[in-house]
Amino acid sequence: MVRAVHAPNHPGQKPPSFAPDSRQAWVRLVIALVIGSIGAVGMWAVVVVIPVVQTEFAATRGAVSLAFTLMMFGFGLGGVIAGKITDKFGIVPAMAISIAFLGVANVLAGLSTQLWQFVAAYFLIGLGTSATFAPLMAEASHWFERYRGLAVTIVASGNYVAGTIWPPIVSSGMQTIGWRYTHIGIGLVCASLMSILVLVLRSQIGDDKVRNHANAPPPRVDLKLSTNALTVLLSIASISCCVAMAMPQVHIVAYCGDLGYGVARGAEMLSLMMACGILSRIGSGYLADKIGGIRTLLLGSLAQGFALVFYLFFDSLTSLYLISAMFGLFQGGIVPSYAIIVREAMPASEAATRVGIVIFASVFGMSFGGWVSGIIFDATGSYAAAFANGVAWNALNVGIVLTLLIRSRMNSAKTGPNFAT
């Protein structure tokens, strides 16, 4: 008999019939993926509108780019807050709050009359986007046992799917109705569609909106580390890998421009990188179900460092396309692996909060990595040192993950046959 994942909310309440890895679990997963693909619009819309907003407000590129930085900060901070709400009240209230932020903030961005208002609105957009990533990954992990890694990475692919579908929509909107009405439209459409989808998800979850983990089995992986110590180590590892990851993702367009290939070629490489990242995320989830999150993270980090080294030695147009595709295939599964490790090694009752903290660290790493790569370029006049800097940070990540793997092997006695739920 399959043990139900969710415990009842009140004594005497009839236990729910939901079973992990069931057809209903996959239905929930599809709904979660669509929600994530819609809710991540702000992460990509800001990139598209920066030149137009810069012209309208007669601002510098750096000043307008602050909107992206604060959006990412709001995204990371909001992930921690939304994760805490999810652990205490369930995913539906967390999503409802995020939808409200996302809808109102996009309308405010469209109505902004000064640059600081636009930047502030994007901080709120980041907060609104946050529940569609880390908390949603943690929630999906409760629906699966056998295919947990695959489920987490499918949900995490939502923001890459958004990166594929939203930029051309936003660009078309700017050209036809202007960036202001485009933002207002995004706010209204996204809030409406996401509200409907969350109501559908709520009906799928039923009365089990808040999970009681009192009887959940202990974590599967024993690292002999306190929860706080492991959170710190995973956060440092997350920062390190994302500093390395940021170099190609943030600067590939500018790099191609410097080499004389044009920014259009760089944009194509970035798109190719993101498309390959979707395949990487789903593939890494399948792999994690076979060998575990720590080994999957180690393989991804080693492969990412390998691809970064190639950037140091090859800069022809064809080679850059190939390396960018390879980089996307290698790096896409790294960030979701942290969520899988949290579910393997930490109490289930803290999953959404702890995943949110680690994802916040990854956001900081991406922001810092993009900034420091530009500083290094300004100081040296070349991206070679910036790529080398990425390789060094990646090596730190490999060292931390390798240490965790060694500890897991030393303490290989399992506390139970299944993942913590």
Short mmCIF file of C-alpha atoms in Angstrom, two decimals, residues 131-343:
data_model
loop_
_atom_site.label_atom_id
_atom_site.label_comp_id
_atom_site.label_asym_id
_atom_site.label_seq_id
_atom_site.Cartn_x
_atom_site.Cartn_y
_atom_site.Cartn_z
CA ALA A 131 7.01 32.27 -5.45
CA THR A 132 7.12 30.81 -8.96
CA PHE A 133 10.63 29.39 -8.45
CA ALA A 134 12.09 28.21 -5.12
CA PRO A 135 8.81 27.71 -3.19
CA LEU A 136 7.17 26.06 -6.19
CA MET A 137 10.14 23.70 -6.58
CA ALA A 138 9.93 22.77 -2.89
CA GLU A 139 6.17 22.22 -3.17
CA ALA A 140 6.56 19.99 -6.23
CA SER A 141 9.12 17.91 -4.36
CA HIS A 142 6.37 16.84 -1.94
CA TRP A 143 4.32 15.35 -4.76
CA PHE A 144 6.94 12.84 -5.89
CA GLU A 145 9.21 10.19 -4.44
CA ARG A 146 10.52 8.09 -7.31
CA TYR A 147 10.66 11.01 -9.77
CA ARG A 148 11.34 13.82 -7.31
CA GLY A 149 14.49 15.11 -9.00
CA LEU A 150 12.81 15.17 -12.40
CA ALA A 151 9.79 16.99 -10.98
CA VAL A 152 11.89 19.68 -9.30
CA THR A 153 13.87 20.39 -12.46
CA ILE A 154 10.75 20.48 -14.65
CA VAL A 155 9.27 23.19 -12.41
CA ALA A 156 12.61 25.02 -12.41
CA SER A 157 12.53 25.04 -16.22
CA GLY A 158 9.62 27.48 -16.06
CA ASN A 159 11.85 30.55 -16.01
CA TYR A 160 13.82 29.23 -19.01
CA VAL A 161 10.56 28.60 -20.88
CA ALA A 162 9.61 32.17 -19.99
CA GLY A 163 12.93 33.32 -21.43
CA THR A 164 11.96 31.65 -24.68
CA ILE A 165 8.38 32.88 -25.07
CA TRP A 166 8.21 36.31 -23.38
CA PRO A 167 10.96 38.44 -25.05
CA PRO A 168 9.37 38.39 -28.53
CA ILE A 169 5.93 39.10 -27.01
CA VAL A 170 7.28 42.06 -25.03
CA SER A 171 9.22 43.32 -28.05
CA SER A 172 6.11 43.14 -30.24
CA GLY A 173 4.08 44.92 -27.59
CA MET A 174 6.61 47.74 -27.37
CA GLN A 175 6.50 48.28 -31.10
CA THR A 176 2.69 48.32 -31.31
CA ILE A 177 1.39 49.89 -28.08
CA GLY A 178 4.56 51.11 -26.33
CA TRP A 179 6.41 49.85 -23.29
CA ARG A 180 4.00 51.45 -20.81
CA TYR A 181 0.83 49.77 -22.07
CA THR A 182 2.81 46.58 -22.56
CA HIS A 183 3.63 46.52 -18.85
CA ILE A 184 0.03 47.28 -17.90
CA GLY A 185 -1.15 44.50 -20.20
CA ILE A 186 1.38 42.08 -18.74
CA GLY A 187 0.15 42.87 -15.23
CA LEU A 188 -3.51 42.33 -16.07
CA VAL A 189 -3.04 39.25 -18.24
CA CYS A 190 -0.57 37.51 -15.95
CA ALA A 191 -2.59 38.19 -12.81
CA SER A 192 -5.74 36.83 -14.48
CA LEU A 193 -4.16 33.71 -15.97
CA MET A 194 -2.13 32.88 -12.86
CA SER A 195 -5.16 33.35 -10.59
CA ILE A 196 -7.13 30.85 -12.67
CA LEU A 197 -4.25 28.37 -12.65
CA VAL A 198 -3.70 28.70 -8.90
CA LEU A 199 -7.42 28.05 -8.32
CA VAL A 200 -7.11 24.93 -10.45
CA LEU A 201 -4.03 23.89 -8.48
CA ARG A 202 -5.90 24.51 -5.22
CA SER A 203 -8.72 22.24 -6.41
CA GLN A 204 -6.15 19.56 -7.22
CA ILE A 205 -4.62 19.87 -3.75
CA GLY A 206 -8.08 19.86 -2.13
CA ASP A 207 -8.39 20.23 1.62
CA ASP A 208 -4.69 19.42 2.11
CA LYS A 209 -3.52 22.98 1.60
CA VAL A 210 -1.14 23.01 4.58
CA ARG A 211 1.11 20.05 5.15
CA ASN A 212 1.73 18.50 8.57
CA HIS A 213 5.24 17.01 8.59
CA ALA A 214 5.12 15.68 12.17
CA ASN A 215 5.22 12.08 10.98
CA ALA A 216 7.52 12.60 8.00
CA PRO A 217 10.52 10.25 7.87
CA PRO A 218 13.96 11.75 8.49
CA PRO A 219 16.22 12.91 5.63
CA ARG A 220 17.69 10.27 3.37
CA VAL A 221 21.24 11.67 3.24
CA ASP A 222 23.18 11.97 6.51
CA LEU A 223 25.99 14.54 6.26
CA LYS A 224 26.54 14.89 10.02
CA LEU A 225 25.98 18.64 9.70
CA SER A 226 23.44 20.87 11.37
CA THR A 227 20.72 22.28 9.15
CA ASN A 228 22.16 25.79 9.50
CA ALA A 229 25.71 24.64 8.71
CA LEU A 230 24.55 22.80 5.60
CA THR A 231 22.50 25.82 4.52
CA VAL A 232 25.60 28.03 4.80
CA LEU A 233 27.75 25.59 2.81
CA LEU A 234 25.13 25.23 0.08
CA SER A 235 24.72 29.01 -0.06
CA ILE A 236 28.48 29.55 -0.51
CA ALA A 237 28.56 26.83 -3.16
CA SER A 238 25.55 28.43 -4.86
CA ILE A 239 27.20 31.86 -4.90
CA SER A 240 30.41 30.37 -6.32
CA CYS A 241 28.83 28.46 -9.17
CA CYS A 242 26.60 31.39 -10.11
CA VAL A 243 29.46 33.89 -10.19
CA ALA A 244 31.02 31.56 -12.76
CA MET A 245 27.71 31.06 -14.56
CA ALA A 246 27.09 34.80 -14.85
CA MET A 247 30.13 35.51 -17.02
CA PRO A 248 28.79 33.96 -20.26
CA GLN A 249 25.12 34.63 -19.52
CA VAL A 250 25.51 38.33 -18.77
CA HIS A 251 28.40 39.23 -21.08
CA ILE A 252 28.20 36.97 -24.13
CA VAL A 253 26.35 39.64 -26.14
CA ALA A 254 28.91 42.34 -25.30
CA TYR A 255 31.75 39.86 -25.87
CA CYS A 256 30.54 39.13 -29.39
CA GLY A 257 30.26 42.85 -30.04
CA ASP A 258 33.86 43.38 -28.93
CA LEU A 259 35.02 40.57 -31.22
CA GLY A 260 33.29 42.24 -34.18
CA TYR A 261 30.56 39.63 -34.63
CA GLY A 262 27.77 42.00 -33.62
CA VAL A 263 25.33 41.96 -30.74
CA ALA A 264 22.74 40.05 -32.79
CA ARG A 265 25.08 37.06 -32.91
CA GLY A 266 25.57 37.31 -29.16
CA ALA A 267 21.81 37.39 -28.60
CA GLU A 268 21.47 34.24 -30.72
CA MET A 269 24.12 32.53 -28.59
CA LEU A 270 22.31 33.55 -25.41
CA SER A 271 19.03 32.18 -26.77
CA LEU A 272 20.78 28.95 -27.74
CA MET A 273 22.30 28.73 -24.26
CA MET A 274 18.89 29.09 -22.59
CA ALA A 275 17.25 26.54 -24.91
CA CYS A 276 19.96 24.01 -24.12
CA GLY A 277 19.52 24.90 -20.45
CA ILE A 278 15.94 23.57 -20.55
CA LEU A 279 17.23 20.20 -21.76
CA SER A 280 19.94 20.31 -19.11
CA ARG A 281 17.49 20.96 -16.29
CA ILE A 282 15.18 18.13 -17.19
CA GLY A 283 18.08 15.76 -17.84
CA SER A 284 19.73 16.59 -14.54
CA GLY A 285 16.48 15.83 -12.72
CA TYR A 286 16.36 12.39 -14.30
CA LEU A 287 20.01 11.88 -13.34
CA ALA A 288 19.40 13.02 -9.76
CA ASP A 289 16.71 10.39 -9.35
CA LYS A 290 19.35 7.79 -10.27
CA ILE A 291 22.48 8.99 -8.44
CA GLY A 292 21.28 11.68 -5.99
CA GLY A 293 21.46 15.47 -5.86
CA ILE A 294 25.05 15.84 -4.61
CA ARG A 295 26.58 13.72 -7.38
CA THR A 296 24.42 15.46 -9.98
CA LEU A 297 25.55 18.87 -8.72
CA LEU A 298 29.20 17.79 -8.78
CA LEU A 299 28.96 16.55 -12.36
CA GLY A 300 27.22 19.76 -13.46
CA SER A 301 29.78 21.97 -11.76
CA LEU A 302 32.74 20.05 -13.24
CA ALA A 303 31.16 20.27 -16.70
CA GLN A 304 30.47 24.01 -16.32
CA GLY A 305 34.12 24.64 -15.41
CA PHE A 306 35.17 22.58 -18.42
CA ALA A 307 33.06 24.74 -20.74
CA LEU A 308 34.40 27.98 -19.20
CA VAL A 309 37.95 26.86 -19.95
CA PHE A 310 37.01 26.49 -23.62
CA TYR A 311 35.98 30.16 -23.72
CA LEU A 312 39.57 31.02 -22.77
CA PHE A 313 41.08 29.34 -25.83
CA PHE A 314 38.53 29.61 -28.63
CA ASP A 315 36.82 32.75 -29.93
CA SER A 316 35.86 32.07 -33.55
CA LEU A 317 32.20 32.56 -34.37
CA THR A 318 31.51 28.86 -34.92
CA SER A 319 33.35 27.81 -31.78
CA LEU A 320 31.47 30.35 -29.66
CA TYR A 321 28.14 28.97 -30.87
CA LEU A 322 29.28 25.45 -30.01
CA ILE A 323 30.71 26.41 -26.62
CA SER A 324 27.59 28.40 -25.72
CA ALA A 325 25.39 25.41 -26.55
CA MET A 326 27.70 23.18 -24.50
CA PHE A 327 27.67 25.64 -21.61
CA GLY A 328 23.86 25.67 -21.63
CA LEU A 329 23.74 21.88 -21.60
CA PHE A 330 26.13 21.77 -18.64
CA GLN A 331 24.88 24.59 -16.41
CA GLY A 332 21.10 24.35 -16.65
CA GLY A 333 20.73 21.66 -14.01
CA ILE A 334 23.04 23.14 -11.39
CA VAL A 335 20.68 25.48 -9.50
CA PRO A 336 17.78 22.99 -9.20
CA SER A 337 20.25 20.45 -7.78
CA TYR A 338 20.47 22.56 -4.63
CA ALA A 339 16.72 22.16 -4.11
CA ILE A 340 17.07 18.40 -4.54
CA ILE A 341 19.91 18.28 -1.98
CA VAL A 342 17.81 20.26 0.50
CA ARG A 343 15.01 17.70 0.16
#
